[in-house]
Short mmCIF file of C-alpha atoms in Angstrom, two decimals:
data_model
loop_
_atom_site.label_atom_id
_atom_site.label_comp_id
_atom_site.label_asym_id
_atom_site.label_seq_id
_atom_site.Cartn_x
_atom_site.Cartn_y
_atom_site.Cartn_z
CA MET A 1 24.58 105.91 157.23
CA ALA A 2 26.62 107.60 154.36
CA ARG A 3 25.33 106.99 150.80
CA MET A 4 27.31 105.09 148.25
CA PRO A 5 28.27 106.90 145.04
CA LYS A 6 26.46 104.90 142.22
CA THR A 7 28.80 106.22 139.37
CA ILE A 8 32.60 107.02 138.79
CA THR A 9 31.64 110.68 138.41
CA GLU A 10 30.12 110.73 141.84
CA ALA A 11 33.08 108.87 143.37
CA ILE A 12 35.43 111.30 141.73
CA ALA A 13 33.54 114.42 143.28
CA ALA A 14 33.81 112.76 146.66
CA VAL A 15 37.47 112.39 146.38
CA LYS A 16 37.84 116.16 145.21
CA ARG A 17 35.91 117.10 148.28
CA GLN A 18 38.80 115.76 150.20
CA GLY A 19 41.26 117.95 148.40
CA VAL A 20 42.75 115.66 146.00
CA GLN A 21 42.66 117.25 142.58
CA LEU A 22 41.50 114.46 140.20
CA PRO A 23 41.15 115.39 136.44
CA THR A 24 37.78 116.37 135.56
CA GLN A 25 35.62 115.95 132.45
CA ARG A 26 36.12 119.51 131.55
CA ILE A 27 39.96 119.24 131.77
CA VAL A 28 39.99 115.95 129.85
CA GLY A 29 37.63 117.47 127.17
CA GLU A 30 39.80 120.49 126.85
CA ILE A 31 43.07 118.41 126.50
CA CYS A 32 41.42 116.15 123.86
CA ARG A 33 40.37 119.05 121.93
CA ALA A 34 43.80 120.76 122.19
CA VAL A 35 45.60 117.65 120.88
CA GLY A 36 43.08 116.93 117.97
CA HIS A 37 41.51 113.86 119.39
CA ARG A 38 37.93 113.26 118.38
CA TRP A 39 35.82 110.76 120.30
CA ARG A 40 32.15 109.70 120.65
CA ARG A 41 30.00 109.71 123.94
CA GLY A 42 29.76 106.46 125.57
CA PRO A 43 30.75 104.48 128.71
CA LEU A 44 34.39 104.64 127.62
CA ASP A 45 34.73 108.35 126.64
CA PRO A 46 38.27 109.71 127.33
CA PHE A 47 37.29 110.76 130.82
CA ASN A 48 35.99 107.39 132.04
CA THR A 49 38.94 105.65 130.34
CA ILE A 50 41.51 107.68 132.14
CA ILE A 51 39.84 107.08 135.35
CA VAL A 52 39.72 103.38 134.73
CA PHE A 53 43.28 103.50 133.84
CA LEU A 54 44.01 105.23 137.10
CA LEU A 55 42.11 102.57 139.11
CA GLN A 56 44.13 100.03 137.27
CA ILE A 57 47.47 101.59 138.23
CA LEU A 58 46.42 102.32 141.88
CA ASN A 59 45.48 98.54 142.34
CA GLY A 60 48.98 97.49 141.63
CA ASN A 61 48.64 97.67 137.87
CA THR A 62 46.02 94.98 138.01
CA ALA A 63 44.50 93.07 135.10
CA CYS A 64 42.28 94.98 132.70
CA SER A 65 39.41 92.69 133.47
CA HIS A 66 39.65 93.51 137.23
CA ALA A 67 39.92 97.31 136.42
CA CYS A 68 36.68 97.05 134.52
CA LEU A 69 35.02 95.30 137.40
CA LEU A 70 36.29 98.11 139.86
CA SER A 71 34.81 100.72 137.71
CA GLY A 72 31.43 99.43 137.63
CA LEU A 73 30.76 100.57 133.89
CA GLY A 74 29.74 97.04 132.98
CA VAL A 75 32.39 97.03 129.84
CA THR A 76 34.57 94.25 128.70
CA ALA A 77 38.54 94.11 129.09
CA SER A 78 38.94 94.15 125.23
CA ALA A 79 36.52 97.36 125.14
CA TYR A 80 38.78 99.01 127.57
CA CYS A 81 42.04 98.19 125.91
CA GLN A 82 40.72 99.43 122.63
CA ALA A 83 39.47 102.80 124.23
CA ARG A 84 42.99 103.26 126.03
CA GLY A 85 44.74 102.59 122.71
CA ARG A 86 42.67 105.16 120.88
CA LEU A 87 43.70 107.85 123.33
CA PRO A 88 47.01 109.45 121.69
CA LEU A 89 50.23 109.74 123.51
CA ARG A 90 50.01 113.68 123.26
CA PHE A 91 46.93 113.28 125.52
CA PHE A 92 48.67 111.62 128.39
CA THR A 93 51.61 114.09 128.32
CA ALA A 94 49.48 117.08 128.14
CA LEU A 95 47.23 115.85 131.08
CA PHE A 96 50.23 115.16 133.20
CA ALA A 97 51.54 118.66 132.41
CA ARG A 98 48.24 120.14 133.29
CA LEU A 99 47.70 118.38 136.59
CA VAL A 100 51.29 119.19 137.67
CA ASP A 101 50.79 122.95 136.89
CA ASP A 102 47.56 123.09 138.91
CA LEU A 103 49.32 121.05 141.98
CA LEU A 104 52.18 123.18 141.96
CA GLU A 105 50.17 126.29 141.82
CA SER A 106 48.47 125.24 145.07
CA THR A 107 51.57 124.36 146.90
CA THR A 108 54.27 126.90 145.72
CA GLN A 109 54.04 129.64 148.13
CA SER A 110 54.52 127.51 151.27
CA ALA A 111 57.49 125.36 149.62
CA LEU A 112 60.07 127.89 149.07
CA TRP A 113 63.76 127.47 150.46
CA LEU A 114 65.38 130.90 150.84
CA GLY A 115 63.05 132.15 148.02
CA HIS A 116 63.68 129.15 145.64
CA ARG A 117 61.55 126.44 144.40
CA VAL A 118 63.73 123.26 144.98
CA PHE A 119 63.66 120.18 142.74
CA LEU A 120 65.43 116.91 143.25
CA ILE A 121 66.80 115.24 140.09
CA ASP A 122 68.07 111.72 139.60
CA GLY A 123 67.78 108.55 137.12
CA SER A 124 66.45 105.19 137.65
CA SER A 125 65.05 102.28 135.36
CA PHE A 126 62.07 100.09 134.94
CA SER A 127 61.28 96.87 132.94
CA MET A 128 58.79 95.69 130.47
CA PRO A 129 57.67 92.90 128.29
CA ASP A 130 60.31 91.31 125.68
CA THR A 131 58.81 92.14 122.46
CA PRO A 132 60.89 93.13 119.33
CA GLN A 133 59.52 96.78 119.28
CA LEU A 134 60.60 97.25 122.92
CA GLN A 135 63.94 95.68 122.26
CA ARG A 136 64.53 98.04 119.35
CA ARG A 137 63.58 101.14 121.37
CA PHE A 138 65.00 100.67 124.85
CA GLY A 139 67.41 97.75 124.59
CA TYR A 140 68.69 94.97 126.83
CA PRO A 141 71.03 95.23 129.91
CA PRO A 142 74.59 94.71 129.01
CA GLY A 143 75.66 90.92 128.85
CA GLN A 144 71.98 89.88 128.42
CA LYS A 145 71.48 86.98 125.91
CA GLU A 146 68.89 87.43 123.21
CA GLY A 147 65.55 85.98 124.30
CA CYS A 148 66.63 85.39 127.95
CA GLY A 149 65.78 88.73 129.58
CA PHE A 150 63.59 91.86 129.12
CA PRO A 151 64.17 95.41 127.71
CA VAL A 152 64.94 98.04 130.21
CA ALA A 153 64.30 101.75 130.03
CA HIS A 154 66.26 104.51 131.53
CA LEU A 155 63.97 106.56 133.76
CA MET A 156 64.72 110.40 134.49
CA ALA A 157 62.69 112.14 137.08
CA LEU A 158 62.36 115.52 138.60
CA CYS A 159 60.62 115.87 141.86
CA ASP A 160 59.56 118.67 144.02
CA MET A 161 61.39 118.58 147.40
CA ALA A 162 58.72 120.29 149.40
CA THR A 163 55.89 117.91 148.31
CA GLY A 164 57.49 114.95 146.79
CA LEU A 165 55.47 115.58 143.44
CA VAL A 166 56.91 114.18 140.32
CA ILE A 167 57.37 117.32 137.99
CA ASP A 168 58.57 115.53 134.87
CA VAL A 169 59.54 112.07 133.70
CA ILE A 170 61.41 111.02 130.69
CA ALA A 171 61.82 107.35 129.41
CA SER A 172 64.89 106.73 126.93
CA PRO A 173 67.04 103.81 125.93
CA LEU A 174 68.83 102.03 128.71
CA ARG A 175 72.18 103.29 127.69
CA SER A 176 71.27 106.81 128.03
CA GLY A 177 73.05 109.02 130.52
CA ASP A 178 71.68 110.82 133.46
CA LEU A 179 73.09 114.23 132.11
CA THR A 180 71.66 113.94 128.71
CA GLN A 181 68.21 113.25 130.01
CA GLY A 182 68.45 115.33 133.19
CA VAL A 183 69.06 118.52 131.09
CA ARG A 184 65.84 117.94 129.16
CA THR A 185 63.89 118.08 132.50
CA HIS A 186 64.97 121.92 132.64
CA ARG A 187 62.05 122.51 130.14
CA VAL A 188 59.83 122.49 132.94
CA LEU A 189 61.65 124.90 135.15
CA ARG A 190 61.56 128.61 135.41
CA GLU A 191 64.01 131.24 136.18
CA GLY A 192 65.56 130.94 139.92
CA ASP A 193 64.57 127.32 140.36
CA LEU A 194 67.09 125.33 142.28
CA VAL A 195 68.08 121.83 141.34
CA VAL A 196 69.68 119.25 143.70
CA GLY A 197 71.56 116.43 142.06
CA ASP A 198 74.34 113.52 142.92
CA ARG A 199 77.81 113.61 141.69
CA VAL A 200 76.79 112.72 138.15
CA PHE A 201 75.99 116.34 137.77
CA GLY A 202 78.79 117.61 139.55
CA THR A 203 80.56 118.70 136.24
CA TRP A 204 81.73 121.95 134.49
CA GLY A 205 79.19 121.46 131.66
CA TYR A 206 76.15 120.92 133.75
CA LEU A 207 76.83 123.87 136.04
CA SER A 208 77.70 126.13 133.13
CA LEU A 209 74.29 125.11 131.46
CA VAL A 210 72.39 125.99 134.68
CA LEU A 211 73.82 129.35 134.92
CA GLN A 212 73.07 130.04 131.23
CA GLN A 213 69.54 129.09 131.82
CA ASN A 214 69.35 131.41 135.01
CA LEU A 215 68.86 128.57 137.28
CA CYS A 216 70.64 127.32 140.39
CA ALA A 217 72.00 124.09 141.39
CA VAL A 218 73.61 122.45 144.59
CA VAL A 219 75.31 119.22 143.42
CA ARG A 220 78.05 116.91 144.77
CA ALA A 221 81.59 117.36 143.31
CA HIS A 222 82.46 114.53 140.75
CA GLN A 223 84.85 112.00 141.88
CA ARG A 224 87.54 113.01 139.42
CA LEU A 225 87.70 116.62 140.47
CA ASN A 226 90.26 116.95 143.17
CA LEU A 227 89.49 120.18 145.14
CA ASP A 228 92.04 121.47 147.16
CA PHE A 229 90.98 123.61 150.21
CA ASN A 230 94.57 124.41 151.28
CA PRO A 231 94.76 128.30 151.42
CA ARG A 232 98.30 128.29 150.09
CA LYS A 233 97.37 126.42 147.03
CA ARG A 234 95.31 128.70 144.71
CA TRP A 235 95.70 126.79 141.42
CA HIS A 236 94.83 123.33 140.63
CA LYS A 237 97.81 121.20 139.50
CA ARG A 238 96.31 120.57 135.94
CA GLY A 239 94.95 124.09 135.56
CA THR A 240 91.23 122.93 135.92
CA TYR A 241 90.42 125.81 138.31
CA CYS A 242 91.74 128.72 140.25
CA ARG A 243 90.54 129.90 143.68
CA LEU A 244 89.30 133.40 143.70
CA TYR A 245 88.90 133.87 147.46
CA MET A 246 88.24 131.78 150.63
CA LEU A 247 84.92 132.15 152.63
CA ASP A 248 85.92 129.95 155.23
CA ARG A 249 88.30 126.99 156.02
CA ASN A 250 86.01 124.72 154.10
CA ASP A 251 84.16 127.19 151.81
CA GLN A 252 85.64 128.84 148.88
CA VAL A 253 84.70 130.25 145.59
CA ILE A 254 86.47 129.08 142.44
CA GLU A 255 86.91 130.00 138.65
CA TRP A 256 86.32 126.76 136.75
CA PHE A 257 87.80 126.62 133.33
CA LYS A 258 86.22 125.23 130.25
CA PRO A 259 87.64 121.85 129.31
CA SER A 260 89.45 121.57 126.06
CA HIS A 261 87.34 118.40 125.03
CA ARG A 262 83.71 118.65 124.70
CA PRO A 263 81.63 116.26 126.82
CA ARG A 264 80.20 113.44 124.80
CA TRP A 265 76.57 114.25 126.24
CA MET A 266 76.90 117.89 124.99
CA SER A 267 76.34 118.80 121.34
CA LYS A 268 79.01 120.96 119.55
CA ALA A 269 76.57 124.07 119.30
CA LEU A 270 75.94 123.99 123.10
CA TYR A 271 79.58 123.61 123.88
CA GLU A 272 80.55 126.50 121.89
CA SER A 273 77.75 128.62 123.32
CA LEU A 274 79.05 128.19 127.04
CA PRO A 275 81.46 130.82 128.42
CA PRO A 276 85.23 130.02 128.77
CA SER A 277 85.01 129.86 132.48
CA THR A 278 82.29 129.33 135.41
CA ILE A 279 82.24 130.75 139.05
CA VAL A 280 81.02 128.26 141.35
CA ARG A 281 81.21 127.83 145.11
CA ALA A 282 82.80 124.73 146.73
CA ILE A 283 81.89 123.56 150.24
CA ARG A 284 83.21 120.67 152.31
CA TYR A 285 81.67 119.18 155.28
CA THR A 286 82.05 116.26 157.48
CA VAL A 287 79.43 113.63 158.10
CA ARG A 288 79.85 111.67 161.34
CA GLY A 289 77.46 108.70 162.12
CA ARG A 290 77.54 106.50 164.92
CA GLY A 291 79.16 103.05 164.21
CA PHE A 292 80.34 104.52 160.76
CA ARG A 293 83.53 105.95 159.69
CA THR A 294 83.71 109.77 159.11
CA LYS A 295 82.78 110.88 155.69
CA LYS A 296 83.91 114.17 153.95
CA VAL A 297 81.34 115.56 151.45
CA THR A 298 82.31 118.15 148.79
CA LEU A 299 79.48 120.20 147.17
CA LEU A 300 79.49 122.56 144.37
CA THR A 301 76.90 125.23 143.98
CA THR A 302 75.98 128.26 141.94
CA LEU A 303 74.77 130.05 145.03
CA THR A 304 77.85 132.27 145.93
CA ASP A 305 76.39 134.55 148.31
CA HIS A 306 77.58 133.18 151.58
CA GLU A 307 75.36 135.69 153.60
CA ARG A 308 72.10 134.78 152.07
CA TYR A 309 73.19 130.86 151.71
CA PRO A 310 75.25 129.77 154.66
CA ALA A 311 77.30 126.81 154.19
CA GLU A 312 75.22 124.93 156.80
CA ALA A 313 71.88 125.65 155.20
CA ILE A 314 73.35 124.30 151.91
CA ALA A 315 74.73 121.13 153.50
CA GLU A 316 71.45 120.43 155.26
CA LEU A 317 69.60 121.01 151.81
CA TYR A 318 71.83 118.53 149.93
CA GLY A 319 71.11 116.10 152.83
CA ARG A 320 67.57 115.95 151.70
CA ARG A 321 68.61 114.86 148.21
CA TRP A 322 68.08 111.20 149.27
CA GLU A 323 64.32 111.91 149.39
CA ILE A 324 64.07 111.23 145.81
CA GLU A 325 65.51 107.80 146.31
CA THR A 326 62.33 107.27 148.64
CA ASN A 327 60.07 108.83 145.92
CA PHE A 328 61.53 105.96 143.56
CA ARG A 329 60.77 103.27 146.13
CA ASP A 330 57.14 104.52 146.66
CA LEU A 331 56.68 104.83 142.63
CA LYS A 332 58.45 101.46 141.71
CA GLN A 333 58.09 99.01 144.71
CA THR A 334 55.10 100.38 146.43
CA MET A 335 52.99 101.18 143.38
CA GLY A 336 54.55 98.53 141.08
CA MET A 337 56.22 100.55 138.40
CA LYS A 338 59.24 98.42 138.59
CA THR A 339 57.72 96.32 135.68
CA LEU A 340 55.32 97.66 133.10
CA ARG A 341 53.04 95.48 131.05
CA CYS A 342 52.21 97.24 127.76
CA LYS A 343 53.74 95.68 124.70
CA THR A 344 54.37 98.67 122.43
CA VAL A 345 56.34 101.82 122.94
CA ASP A 346 53.41 104.21 122.97
CA GLY A 347 51.57 101.78 125.49
CA VAL A 348 54.67 101.70 127.85
CA LEU A 349 55.03 105.54 127.66
CA LYS A 350 51.14 105.98 128.44
CA GLU A 351 51.55 103.62 131.26
CA MET A 352 54.69 105.52 132.66
CA TYR A 353 52.54 108.80 132.57
CA THR A 354 49.64 107.29 134.24
CA TYR A 355 51.72 106.05 136.95
CA ALA A 356 53.35 109.50 137.37
CA ILE A 357 49.88 111.01 137.56
CA ALA A 358 48.68 108.21 140.09
CA TYR A 359 51.61 108.94 142.18
CA ASN A 360 50.95 112.68 142.28
CA LEU A 361 47.28 112.05 143.43
CA VAL A 362 48.47 109.90 146.13
CA ARG A 363 51.19 112.59 147.23
CA MET A 364 48.25 115.32 147.26
CA GLY A 365 46.34 112.80 149.56
CA CYS A 366 49.37 112.90 151.81
CA LEU A 367 49.59 116.49 151.87
CA GLU A 368 45.92 117.08 152.65
CA GLY A 369 45.99 114.53 155.39
CA ALA A 370 49.17 116.08 156.92
CA MET A 371 47.29 119.50 156.81
CA ARG A 372 44.25 117.98 158.57
CA GLN A 373 46.18 116.15 161.29
CA GLY A 374 48.70 118.84 161.66
CA VAL A 375 52.03 116.82 161.16
CA ASP A 376 55.00 116.90 158.65
CA PRO A 377 53.84 115.55 155.25
CA ARG A 378 56.90 113.23 155.17
CA ARG A 379 55.62 111.42 158.14
CA ILE A 380 52.21 110.44 156.49
CA SER A 381 52.28 106.82 155.33
CA PHE A 382 52.47 106.70 151.51
CA ILE A 383 50.99 103.19 151.40
CA ASN A 384 48.22 104.08 153.73
CA ALA A 385 47.26 107.09 151.59
CA LEU A 386 47.54 104.78 148.42
CA ARG A 387 44.98 102.24 150.06
CA TRP A 388 42.56 105.18 150.98
CA LEU A 389 42.72 106.69 147.47
CA ARG A 390 42.42 103.09 145.72
CA TRP A 391 39.19 102.70 148.00
CA ALA A 392 37.80 106.17 147.58
CA MET A 393 38.02 106.21 143.76
CA THR A 394 35.66 102.99 143.44
CA PRO A 395 31.95 103.64 143.10
CA ARG A 396 31.11 101.31 145.86
CA CYS A 397 32.83 103.38 148.60
CA GLU A 398 30.76 105.36 151.01
CA ALA A 399 30.84 109.00 150.44
CA GLY A 400 31.93 110.95 153.78
CA PRO A 401 35.01 112.59 155.44
CA ALA A 402 38.34 111.01 154.72
CA PRO A 403 39.57 109.00 157.50
CA PRO A 404 42.91 110.05 159.42
CA LEU A 405 45.98 108.68 157.74
CA LEU A 406 48.70 106.62 159.37
CA VAL A 407 51.42 108.98 160.78
CA ASN A 408 54.83 107.15 161.08
CA PRO A 409 56.73 107.66 164.10
CA TYR A 410 59.67 110.06 164.04
CA ARG A 411 62.81 107.99 163.88
CA PRO A 412 65.81 110.16 162.91
CA ASN A 413 69.02 108.21 161.95
CA ARG A 414 67.20 104.98 161.67
CA LEU A 415 69.02 102.11 160.04
CA GLU A 416 67.76 98.90 158.80
CA PRO A 417 69.78 96.28 156.70
CA ARG A 418 68.63 95.71 153.19
CA LEU A 419 68.15 92.09 153.56
CA THR A 420 65.08 89.82 153.48
CA LYS A 421 64.45 86.89 156.04
CA ARG A 422 62.01 84.89 154.00
CA ARG A 423 63.80 82.70 151.42
CA PRO A 424 62.10 82.83 147.76
CA ALA A 425 61.52 79.56 145.91
CA GLN A 426 64.67 78.32 144.19
CA LEU A 427 64.08 78.37 140.42
CA SER A 428 66.48 77.99 137.85
CA TYR A 429 67.20 81.03 135.40
CA LEU A 430 66.00 80.94 131.68
CA THR A 431 69.52 80.82 129.91
CA VAL A 432 68.15 80.17 126.46
CA PRO A 433 65.29 81.51 124.51
CA ARG A 434 61.85 80.04 125.69
CA ASN A 435 61.19 78.33 122.18
CA GLU A 436 64.30 76.39 122.54
CA ALA A 437 63.64 75.65 126.24
CA ARG A 438 60.38 74.22 125.28
CA LYS A 439 61.78 71.87 122.65
CA ARG A 440 64.31 70.49 125.04
CA LEU A 441 61.56 69.73 127.54
CA GLN A 442 59.49 68.02 124.83
CA GLN A 443 62.58 65.90 123.83
CA GLN A 444 62.94 64.80 127.32
CA GLN A 445 59.31 63.74 127.74
CA LEU A 446 59.44 61.81 124.43
CA ALA A 447 62.73 60.17 125.50
CA ALA A 448 61.03 59.15 128.74
#
């Protein structure tokens, strides 16, 4: 019979033997010293604190008292919360960046697309408690009455397409644009990396900036850009671009001219530093689905070499952009990041980075399971890997080989309605501040 680990350290060592690169005491100590954080030895030193935080997130962001019970450290929820609050935000950002670098280093060589690392970019959001500090920092959704809703943050994420790992996350006020925050994620990219985005990024400004930074991009053309593939019409009717040459009937290279008005998301200095025109490639292809109308998709890319980058390969690559939406589902719905619980700005940001770290650990569990079982990593059940890691990180689990993970059946073009059969309880919405609603309830009781 396998022996049960007695401490968190032994449980972490057992998980690491399965290929999941959890933070070690050495890494945590190095990061604490690098950010200037001093601590005392004890049951809630920085290493144990971050491990308990990960246990809490992996268990659906459970209560702090439950996380302390899972850890087996014999500490109170109050002591754990204080220890978590003492860790500076710089520690969480540095730990996330360190683990991402280590994970990418071990997966990059087998994850290239025609010689490029490919990253998916998109925006989302998450909610948080209704406190004055969070209201001022992130803001309410449009049309929300004061005291009747919750602050919502704009979430920008950059994911590695081959592994599903979250490479960078940025939380900003709700009314921040995808372009403004998306450009900030380029800080983790290196020369030659390829970014795949939706039509929000299909603008002259973004593609020009990508070329200026020696990056590559494949994005969907913005809905306001009317691209004409008629071989007889070289110039756009408004002078937005001119065609340089045709590669195929639905494949052309154009020169896109700098707009006279600076985009709102771009600073004046950045706008003036960009060239007067940008050369990009436009590809149009048709998507046909059984039971759906035929749809034409137009892509813009900086990959102008049609021999090295065939149009069919680029179209297939863009078809995988939807995988970042699946990643968001796993992060927000399966793991519970849709609603965070901390009541301060630093607390919310710490919680977000810990969610990203925990998500990446689950993804590494999926990759290791796929290698052991000889299947595509995308077919490994994310929630099954989450449950295994949740169980394996607790000191009460039995040390031994990892069990085989659930492999989802191959179901191409599977369609399911986004509808629920079970009816939720019908409750009225809070349309006035809670204090006022409580006073009204008291008056009704007195009148009765």
